[in-house]
XYZ file of N, CA, C and O in Angstrom:
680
model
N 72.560 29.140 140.666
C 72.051 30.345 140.058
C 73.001 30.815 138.967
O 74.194 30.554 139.127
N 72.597 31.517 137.811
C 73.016 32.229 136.731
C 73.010 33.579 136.476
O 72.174 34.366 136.918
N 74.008 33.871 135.711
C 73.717 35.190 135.828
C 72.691 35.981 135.137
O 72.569 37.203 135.055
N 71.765 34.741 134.515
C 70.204 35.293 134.254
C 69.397 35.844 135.088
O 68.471 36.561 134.709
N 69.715 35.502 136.704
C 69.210 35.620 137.928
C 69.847 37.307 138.685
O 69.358 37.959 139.607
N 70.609 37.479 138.164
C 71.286 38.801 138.095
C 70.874 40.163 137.343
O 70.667 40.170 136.130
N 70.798 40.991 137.918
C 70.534 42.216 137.637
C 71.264 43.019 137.822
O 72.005 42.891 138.796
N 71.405 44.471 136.778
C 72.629 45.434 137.059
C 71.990 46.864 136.939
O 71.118 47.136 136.113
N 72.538 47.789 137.891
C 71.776 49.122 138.132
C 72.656 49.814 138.473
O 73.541 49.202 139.071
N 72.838 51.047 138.331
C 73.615 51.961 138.711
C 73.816 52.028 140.254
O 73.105 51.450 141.077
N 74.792 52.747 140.499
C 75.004 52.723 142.187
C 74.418 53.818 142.993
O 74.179 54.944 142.556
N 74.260 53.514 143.887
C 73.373 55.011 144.690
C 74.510 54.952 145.640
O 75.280 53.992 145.602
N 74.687 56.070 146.626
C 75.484 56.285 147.843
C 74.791 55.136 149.147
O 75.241 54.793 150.241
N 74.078 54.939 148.734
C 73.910 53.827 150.129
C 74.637 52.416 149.756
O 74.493 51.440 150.492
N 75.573 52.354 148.351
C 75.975 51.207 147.826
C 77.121 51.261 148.519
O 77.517 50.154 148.883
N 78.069 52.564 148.953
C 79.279 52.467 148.922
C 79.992 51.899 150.083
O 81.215 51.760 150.130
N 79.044 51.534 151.147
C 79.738 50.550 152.522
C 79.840 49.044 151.659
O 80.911 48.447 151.763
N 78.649 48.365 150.735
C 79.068 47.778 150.359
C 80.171 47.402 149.361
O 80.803 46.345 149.375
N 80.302 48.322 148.573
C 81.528 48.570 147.575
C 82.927 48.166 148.079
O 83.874 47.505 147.653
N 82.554 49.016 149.417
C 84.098 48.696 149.994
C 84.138 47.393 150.839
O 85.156 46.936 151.359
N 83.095 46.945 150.893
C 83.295 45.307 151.665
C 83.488 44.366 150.332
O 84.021 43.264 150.466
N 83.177 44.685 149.428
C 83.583 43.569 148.092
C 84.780 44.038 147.737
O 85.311 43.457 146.791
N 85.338 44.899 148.214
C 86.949 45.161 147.605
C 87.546 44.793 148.536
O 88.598 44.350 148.074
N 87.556 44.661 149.846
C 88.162 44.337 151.222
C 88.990 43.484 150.859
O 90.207 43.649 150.776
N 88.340 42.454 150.604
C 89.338 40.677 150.911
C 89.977 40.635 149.350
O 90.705 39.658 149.171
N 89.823 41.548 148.171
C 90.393 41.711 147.355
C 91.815 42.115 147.485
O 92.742 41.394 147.116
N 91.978 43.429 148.084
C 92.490 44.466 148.468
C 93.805 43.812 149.749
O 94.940 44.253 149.928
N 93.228 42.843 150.342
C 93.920 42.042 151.608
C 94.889 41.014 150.237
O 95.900 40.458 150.665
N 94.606 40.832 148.906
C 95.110 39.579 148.476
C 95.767 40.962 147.867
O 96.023 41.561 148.911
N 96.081 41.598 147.072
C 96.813 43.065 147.068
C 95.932 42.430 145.001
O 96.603 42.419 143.969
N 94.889 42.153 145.061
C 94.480 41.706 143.346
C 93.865 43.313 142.856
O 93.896 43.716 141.694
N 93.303 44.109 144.062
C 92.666 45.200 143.717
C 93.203 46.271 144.673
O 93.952 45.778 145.517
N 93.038 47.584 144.782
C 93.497 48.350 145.932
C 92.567 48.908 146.261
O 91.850 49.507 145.460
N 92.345 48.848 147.535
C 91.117 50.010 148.372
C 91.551 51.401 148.141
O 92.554 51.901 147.630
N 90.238 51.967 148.799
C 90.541 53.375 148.440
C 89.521 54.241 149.869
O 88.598 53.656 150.437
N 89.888 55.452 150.159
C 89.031 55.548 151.189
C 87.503 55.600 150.538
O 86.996 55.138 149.516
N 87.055 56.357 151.592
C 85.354 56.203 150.945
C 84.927 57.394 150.473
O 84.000 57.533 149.675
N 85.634 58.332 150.989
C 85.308 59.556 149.925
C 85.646 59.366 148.285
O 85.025 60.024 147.450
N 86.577 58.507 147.950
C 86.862 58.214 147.085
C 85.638 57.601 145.687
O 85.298 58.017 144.579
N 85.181 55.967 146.896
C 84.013 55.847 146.461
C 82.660 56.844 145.592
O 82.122 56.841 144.484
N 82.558 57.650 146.924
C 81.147 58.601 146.743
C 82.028 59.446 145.835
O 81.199 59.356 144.929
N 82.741 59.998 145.427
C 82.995 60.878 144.131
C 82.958 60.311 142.487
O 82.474 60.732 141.436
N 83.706 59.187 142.881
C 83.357 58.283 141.710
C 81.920 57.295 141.074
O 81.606 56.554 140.143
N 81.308 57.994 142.496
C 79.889 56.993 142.216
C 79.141 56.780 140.996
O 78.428 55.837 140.653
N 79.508 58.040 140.316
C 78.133 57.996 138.905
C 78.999 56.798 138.099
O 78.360 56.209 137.227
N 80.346 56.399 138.303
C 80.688 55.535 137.251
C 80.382 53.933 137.450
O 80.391 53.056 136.586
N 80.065 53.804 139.083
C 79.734 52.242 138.962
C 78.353 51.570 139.087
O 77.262 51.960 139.502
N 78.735 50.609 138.658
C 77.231 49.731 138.026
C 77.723 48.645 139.410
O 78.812 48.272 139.847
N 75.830 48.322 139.905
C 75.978 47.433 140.854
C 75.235 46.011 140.473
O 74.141 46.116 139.920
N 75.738 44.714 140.723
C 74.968 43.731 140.566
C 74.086 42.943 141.915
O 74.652 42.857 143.004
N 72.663 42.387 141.725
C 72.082 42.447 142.674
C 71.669 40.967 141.864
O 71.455 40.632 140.699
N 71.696 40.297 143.229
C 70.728 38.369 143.199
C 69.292 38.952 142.988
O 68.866 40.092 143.171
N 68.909 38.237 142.712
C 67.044 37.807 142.713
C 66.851 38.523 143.945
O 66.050 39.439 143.760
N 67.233 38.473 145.030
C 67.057 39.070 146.380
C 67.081 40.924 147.035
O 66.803 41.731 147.922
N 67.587 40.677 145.882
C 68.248 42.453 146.287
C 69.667 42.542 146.716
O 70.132 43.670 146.561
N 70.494 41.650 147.221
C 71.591 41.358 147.577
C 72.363 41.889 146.982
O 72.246 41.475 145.829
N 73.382 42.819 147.057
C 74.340 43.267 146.163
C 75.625 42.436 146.176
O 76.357 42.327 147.159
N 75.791 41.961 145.196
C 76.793 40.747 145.121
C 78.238 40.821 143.874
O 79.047 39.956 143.540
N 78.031 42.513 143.372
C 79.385 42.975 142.785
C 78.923 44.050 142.225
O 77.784 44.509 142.145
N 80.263 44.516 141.723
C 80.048 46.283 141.622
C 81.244 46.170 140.590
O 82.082 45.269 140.558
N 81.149 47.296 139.733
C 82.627 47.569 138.590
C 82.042 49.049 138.476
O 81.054 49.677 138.854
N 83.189 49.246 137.756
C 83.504 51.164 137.466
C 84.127 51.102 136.029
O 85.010 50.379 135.569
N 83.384 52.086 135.484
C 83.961 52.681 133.862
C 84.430 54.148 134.194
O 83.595 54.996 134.509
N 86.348 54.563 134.090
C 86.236 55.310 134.892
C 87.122 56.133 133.214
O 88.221 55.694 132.875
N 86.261 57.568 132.176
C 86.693 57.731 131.404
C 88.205 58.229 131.594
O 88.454 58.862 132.620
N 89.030 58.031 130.852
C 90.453 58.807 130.875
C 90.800 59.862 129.406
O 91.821 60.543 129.307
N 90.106 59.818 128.743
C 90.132 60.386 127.168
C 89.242 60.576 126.351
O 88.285 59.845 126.608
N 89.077 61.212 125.470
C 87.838 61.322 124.797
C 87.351 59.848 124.084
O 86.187 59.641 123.741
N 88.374 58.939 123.937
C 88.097 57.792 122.819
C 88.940 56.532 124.294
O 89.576 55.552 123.905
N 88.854 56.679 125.130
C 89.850 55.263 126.186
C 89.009 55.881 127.883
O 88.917 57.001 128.385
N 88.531 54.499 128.325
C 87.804 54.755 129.517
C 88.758 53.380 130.309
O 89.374 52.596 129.586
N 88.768 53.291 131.233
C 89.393 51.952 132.332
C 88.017 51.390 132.854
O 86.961 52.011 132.976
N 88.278 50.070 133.132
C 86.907 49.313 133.409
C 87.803 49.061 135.141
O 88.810 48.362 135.027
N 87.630 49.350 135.996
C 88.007 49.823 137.562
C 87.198 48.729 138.709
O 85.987 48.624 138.515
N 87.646 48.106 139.607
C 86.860 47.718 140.363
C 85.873 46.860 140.566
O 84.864 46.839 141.271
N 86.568 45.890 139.508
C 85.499 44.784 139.167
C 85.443 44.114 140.293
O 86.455 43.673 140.837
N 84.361 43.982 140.717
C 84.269 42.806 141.905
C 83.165 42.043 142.170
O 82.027 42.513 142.186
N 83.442 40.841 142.390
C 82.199 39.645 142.908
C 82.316 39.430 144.410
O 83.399 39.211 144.952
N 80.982 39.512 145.160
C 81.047 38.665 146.427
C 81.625 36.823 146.087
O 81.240 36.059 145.201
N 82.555 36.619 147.085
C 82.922 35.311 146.812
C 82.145 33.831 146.800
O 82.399 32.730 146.313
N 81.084 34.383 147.581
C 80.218 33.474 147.466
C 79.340 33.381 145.632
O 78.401 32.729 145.176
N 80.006 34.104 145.241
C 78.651 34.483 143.542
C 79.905 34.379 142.766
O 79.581 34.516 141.587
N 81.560 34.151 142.890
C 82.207 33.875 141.706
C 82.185 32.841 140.965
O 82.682 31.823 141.446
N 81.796 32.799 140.029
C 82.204 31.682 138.923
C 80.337 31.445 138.754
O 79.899 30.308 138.580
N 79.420 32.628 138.831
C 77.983 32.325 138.146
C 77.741 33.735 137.115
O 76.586 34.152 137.037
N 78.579 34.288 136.515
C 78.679 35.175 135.638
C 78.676 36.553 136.557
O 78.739 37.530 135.812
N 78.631 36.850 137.699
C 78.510 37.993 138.157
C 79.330 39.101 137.164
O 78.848 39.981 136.451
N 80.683 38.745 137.375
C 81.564 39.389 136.314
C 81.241 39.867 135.106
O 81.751 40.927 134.745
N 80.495 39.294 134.412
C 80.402 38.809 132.835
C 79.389 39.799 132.891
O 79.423 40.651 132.003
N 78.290 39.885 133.940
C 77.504 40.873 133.663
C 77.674 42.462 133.717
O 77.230 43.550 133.352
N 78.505 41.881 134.337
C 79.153 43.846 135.003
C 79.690 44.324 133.768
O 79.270 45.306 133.155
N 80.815 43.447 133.369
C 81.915 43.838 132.452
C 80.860 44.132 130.845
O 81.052 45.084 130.088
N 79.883 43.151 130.662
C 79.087 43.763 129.648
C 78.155 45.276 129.725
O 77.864 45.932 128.725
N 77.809 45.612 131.020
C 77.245 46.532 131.136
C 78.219 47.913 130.949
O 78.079 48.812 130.120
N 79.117 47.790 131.867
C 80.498 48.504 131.731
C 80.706 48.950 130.030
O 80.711 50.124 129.657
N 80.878 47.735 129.085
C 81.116 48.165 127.944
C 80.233 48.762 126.961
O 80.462 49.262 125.860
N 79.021 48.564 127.720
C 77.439 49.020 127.076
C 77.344 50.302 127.110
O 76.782 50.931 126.214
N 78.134 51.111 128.633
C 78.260 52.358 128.884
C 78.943 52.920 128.313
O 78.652 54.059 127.945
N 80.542 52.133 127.906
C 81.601 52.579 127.177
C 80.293 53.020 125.692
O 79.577 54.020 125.733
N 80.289 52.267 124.840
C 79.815 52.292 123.985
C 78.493 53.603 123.899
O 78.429 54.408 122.970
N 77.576 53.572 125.013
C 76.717 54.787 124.884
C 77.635 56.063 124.573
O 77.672 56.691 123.515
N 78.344 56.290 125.708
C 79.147 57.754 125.980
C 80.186 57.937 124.811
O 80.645 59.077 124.746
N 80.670 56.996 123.831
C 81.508 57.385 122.695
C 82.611 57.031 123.106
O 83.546 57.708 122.679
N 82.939 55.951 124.003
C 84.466 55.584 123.915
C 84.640 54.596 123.210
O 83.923 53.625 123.454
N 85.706 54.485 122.028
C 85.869 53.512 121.663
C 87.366 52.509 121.956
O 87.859 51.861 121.032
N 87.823 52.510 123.028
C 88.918 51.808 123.805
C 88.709 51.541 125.197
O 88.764 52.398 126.078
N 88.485 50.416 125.354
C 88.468 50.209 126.892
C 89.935 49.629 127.559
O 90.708 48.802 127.076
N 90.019 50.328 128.765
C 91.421 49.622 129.132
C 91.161 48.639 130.754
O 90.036 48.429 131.207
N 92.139 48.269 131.255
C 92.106 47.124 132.661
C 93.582 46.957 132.833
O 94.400 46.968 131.913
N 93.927 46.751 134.519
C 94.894 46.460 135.129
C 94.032 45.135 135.692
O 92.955 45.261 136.275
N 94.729 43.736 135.402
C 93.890 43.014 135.753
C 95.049 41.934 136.202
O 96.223 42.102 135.874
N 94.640 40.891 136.928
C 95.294 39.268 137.351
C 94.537 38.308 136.159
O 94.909 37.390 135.428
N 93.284 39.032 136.380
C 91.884 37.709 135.135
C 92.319 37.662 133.906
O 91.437 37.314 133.121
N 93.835 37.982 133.196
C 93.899 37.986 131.847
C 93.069 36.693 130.635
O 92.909 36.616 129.417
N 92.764 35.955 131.697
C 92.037 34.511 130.605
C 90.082 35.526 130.511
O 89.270 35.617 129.590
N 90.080 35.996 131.755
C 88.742 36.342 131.663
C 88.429 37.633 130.827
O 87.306 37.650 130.325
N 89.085 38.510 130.638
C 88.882 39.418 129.560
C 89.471 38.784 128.308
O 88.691 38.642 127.366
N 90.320 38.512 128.205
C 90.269 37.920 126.879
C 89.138 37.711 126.259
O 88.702 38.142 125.191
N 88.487 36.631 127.458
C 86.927 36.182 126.895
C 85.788 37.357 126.396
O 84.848 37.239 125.610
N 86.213 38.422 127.099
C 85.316 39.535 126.634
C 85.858 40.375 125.055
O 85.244 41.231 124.418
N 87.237 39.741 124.756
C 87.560 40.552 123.397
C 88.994 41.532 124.155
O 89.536 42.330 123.390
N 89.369 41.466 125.144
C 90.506 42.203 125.229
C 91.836 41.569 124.977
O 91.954 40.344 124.955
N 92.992 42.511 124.758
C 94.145 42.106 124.373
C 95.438 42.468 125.661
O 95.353 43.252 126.607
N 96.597 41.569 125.257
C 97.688 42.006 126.150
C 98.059 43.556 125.707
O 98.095 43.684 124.484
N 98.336 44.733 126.443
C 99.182 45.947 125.702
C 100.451 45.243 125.717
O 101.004 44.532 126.556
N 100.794 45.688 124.416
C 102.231 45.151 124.006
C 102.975 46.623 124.578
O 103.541 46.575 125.671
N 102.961 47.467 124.074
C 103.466 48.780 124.050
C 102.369 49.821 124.492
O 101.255 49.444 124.854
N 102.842 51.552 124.432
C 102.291 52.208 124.923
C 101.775 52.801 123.525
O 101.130 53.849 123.520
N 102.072 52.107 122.327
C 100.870 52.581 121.162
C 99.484 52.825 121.277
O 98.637 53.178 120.457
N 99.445 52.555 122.490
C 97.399 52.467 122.473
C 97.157 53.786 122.527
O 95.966 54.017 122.733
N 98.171 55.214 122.369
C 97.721 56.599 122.255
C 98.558 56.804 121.867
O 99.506 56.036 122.025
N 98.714 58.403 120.862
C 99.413 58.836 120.261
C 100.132 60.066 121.693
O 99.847 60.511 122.805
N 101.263 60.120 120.558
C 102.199 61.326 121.580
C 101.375 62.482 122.019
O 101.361 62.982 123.144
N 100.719 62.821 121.017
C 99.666 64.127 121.657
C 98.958 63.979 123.199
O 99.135 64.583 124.257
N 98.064 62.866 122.782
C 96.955 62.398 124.317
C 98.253 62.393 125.153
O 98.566 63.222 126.008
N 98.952 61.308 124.751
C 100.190 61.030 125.923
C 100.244 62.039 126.792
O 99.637 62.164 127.855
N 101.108 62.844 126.208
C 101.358 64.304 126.969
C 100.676 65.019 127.638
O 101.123 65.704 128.557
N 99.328 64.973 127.245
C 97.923 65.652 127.547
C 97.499 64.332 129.064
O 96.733 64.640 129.977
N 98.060 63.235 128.990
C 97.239 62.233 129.709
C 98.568 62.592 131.060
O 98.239 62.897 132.206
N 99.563 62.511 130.752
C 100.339 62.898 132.027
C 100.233 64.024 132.922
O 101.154 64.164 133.728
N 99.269 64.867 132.933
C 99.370 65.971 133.269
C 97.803 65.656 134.275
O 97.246 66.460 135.022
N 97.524 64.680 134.062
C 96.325 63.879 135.204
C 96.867 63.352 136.940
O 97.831 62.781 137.450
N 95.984 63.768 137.232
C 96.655 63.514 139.008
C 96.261 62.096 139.396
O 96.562 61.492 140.426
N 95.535 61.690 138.376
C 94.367 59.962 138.721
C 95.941 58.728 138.676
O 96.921 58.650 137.935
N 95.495 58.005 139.795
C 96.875 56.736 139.628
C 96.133 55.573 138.674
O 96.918 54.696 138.314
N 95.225 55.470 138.364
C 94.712 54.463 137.354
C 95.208 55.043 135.746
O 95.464 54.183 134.904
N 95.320 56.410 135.399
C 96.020 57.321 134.215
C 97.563 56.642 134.580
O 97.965 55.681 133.925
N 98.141 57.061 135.360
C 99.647 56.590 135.581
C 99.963 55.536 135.262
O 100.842 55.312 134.429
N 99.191 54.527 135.971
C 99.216 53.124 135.575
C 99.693 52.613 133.814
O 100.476 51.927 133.157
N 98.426 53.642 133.732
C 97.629 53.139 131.976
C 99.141 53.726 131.202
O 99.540 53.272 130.129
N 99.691 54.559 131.803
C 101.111 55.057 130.588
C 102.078 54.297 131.277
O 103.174 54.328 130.717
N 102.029 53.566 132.397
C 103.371 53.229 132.883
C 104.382 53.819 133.444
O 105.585 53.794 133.184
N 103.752 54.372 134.267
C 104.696 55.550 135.071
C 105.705 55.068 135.568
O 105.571 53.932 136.025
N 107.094 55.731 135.674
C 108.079 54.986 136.790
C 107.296 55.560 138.470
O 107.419 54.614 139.249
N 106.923 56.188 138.838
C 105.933 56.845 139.701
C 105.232 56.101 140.504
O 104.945 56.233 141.694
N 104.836 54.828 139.270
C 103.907 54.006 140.432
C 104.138 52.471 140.325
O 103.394 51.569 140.710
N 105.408 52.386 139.680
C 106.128 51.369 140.064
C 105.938 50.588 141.156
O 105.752 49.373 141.234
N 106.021 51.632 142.195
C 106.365 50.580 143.651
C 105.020 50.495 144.208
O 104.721 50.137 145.348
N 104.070 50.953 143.057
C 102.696 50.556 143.918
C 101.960 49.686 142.567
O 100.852 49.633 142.033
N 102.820 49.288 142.457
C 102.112 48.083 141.065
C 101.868 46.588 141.962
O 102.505 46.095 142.892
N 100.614 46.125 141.201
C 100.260 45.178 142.055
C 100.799 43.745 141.188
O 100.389 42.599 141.375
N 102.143 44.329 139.908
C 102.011 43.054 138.989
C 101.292 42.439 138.279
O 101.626 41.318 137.898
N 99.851 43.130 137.829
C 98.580 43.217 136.747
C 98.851 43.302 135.333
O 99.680 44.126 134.945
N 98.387 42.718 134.697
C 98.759 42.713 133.530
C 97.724 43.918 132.639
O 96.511 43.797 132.466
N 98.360 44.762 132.286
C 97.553 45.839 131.399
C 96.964 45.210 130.066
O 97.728 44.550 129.362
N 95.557 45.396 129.662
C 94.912 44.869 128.796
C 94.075 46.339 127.922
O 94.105 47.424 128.503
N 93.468 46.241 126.723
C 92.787 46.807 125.969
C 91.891 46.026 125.203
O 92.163 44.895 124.801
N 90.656 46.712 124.965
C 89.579 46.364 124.249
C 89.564 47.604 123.497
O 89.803 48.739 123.909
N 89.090 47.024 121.751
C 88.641 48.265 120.818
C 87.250 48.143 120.835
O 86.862 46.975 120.804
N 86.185 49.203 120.884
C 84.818 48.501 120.802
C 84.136 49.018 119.331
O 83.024 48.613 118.990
């Protein structure tokens, strides 16, 4: 199967037991981090779910905004049985489809897949140029650990999973 066979829809709250079973064995390899489930259901309006021909929900991602012009693409995930038939590819395009509706024009990722975004147009962050001192300042004052991440906090150092930070301009 292809990911022609794939379909992508927003998430409803009956998605989020599955959400957290496609992050599980992620989360066990430390590639993604769980989160409780209230977590989930607050963040719900941001993720897009992918479904087989069947109805099967077989991956889920999150566009989670941080700025008026820079959103994080969050939570990409494939059931393991569906990696390597575009599951990804579809999410991550939809993800940027959303970026693009709502007016962001920077997408960011904490990722291991650096060969696989590439493929989508993203870059290594060299530096923390990807915002000016203004946002900066304005962006630290956020309680979100995916914001921390994105500036490089000493803060969350010891909860870095060793991901390589990436950007897309769209």
């Amino acid at each position: 199967m292809t990911s022609t066979a794939i379909t992508v829809r927003r998430a409803r709250t009956s998605d989020v037991h599955r959400i957290r079973s496609l992050v599980a064995p992620l989360a066990e390899e430390r590639i993604l981090v769980a989160k409780e489930a209230v977590a989930y259901y607050e963040g719900l309006q941001e993720f897009r779910i992918a479904e087989a021909p069947d109805g099967e929900v077989v991956g889920c991602g999150a566009l989670h905004v941080m700025w008026e012009d820079l959103a994080e693409v969050r939570t990409l995930a494939a059931d393991h049985r569906w990696r390597g038939r575009g599951v990804g590819h579809v999410l991550l395009d939809s993800l940027l489809a959303d970026a693009v509706e709502i007016g962001v024009e920077r997408v960011f990722c904490l990722t291991f897949e650096v060969d696989f975004f590439r493929r989508h147009g993203f870059e290594v962050m060299a530096n923390q140029s990807a915002v000016d001192p203004e946002v900066y300042s304005e962006l630290l004052r956020s309680h979100d650990e995916g914001v921390a991440e994105f500036l490089d906090l000493a803060r969350v150092k010891p909860n870095t999973l060793g991901n390589t930070r990436m950007i897309r301009t769209l």
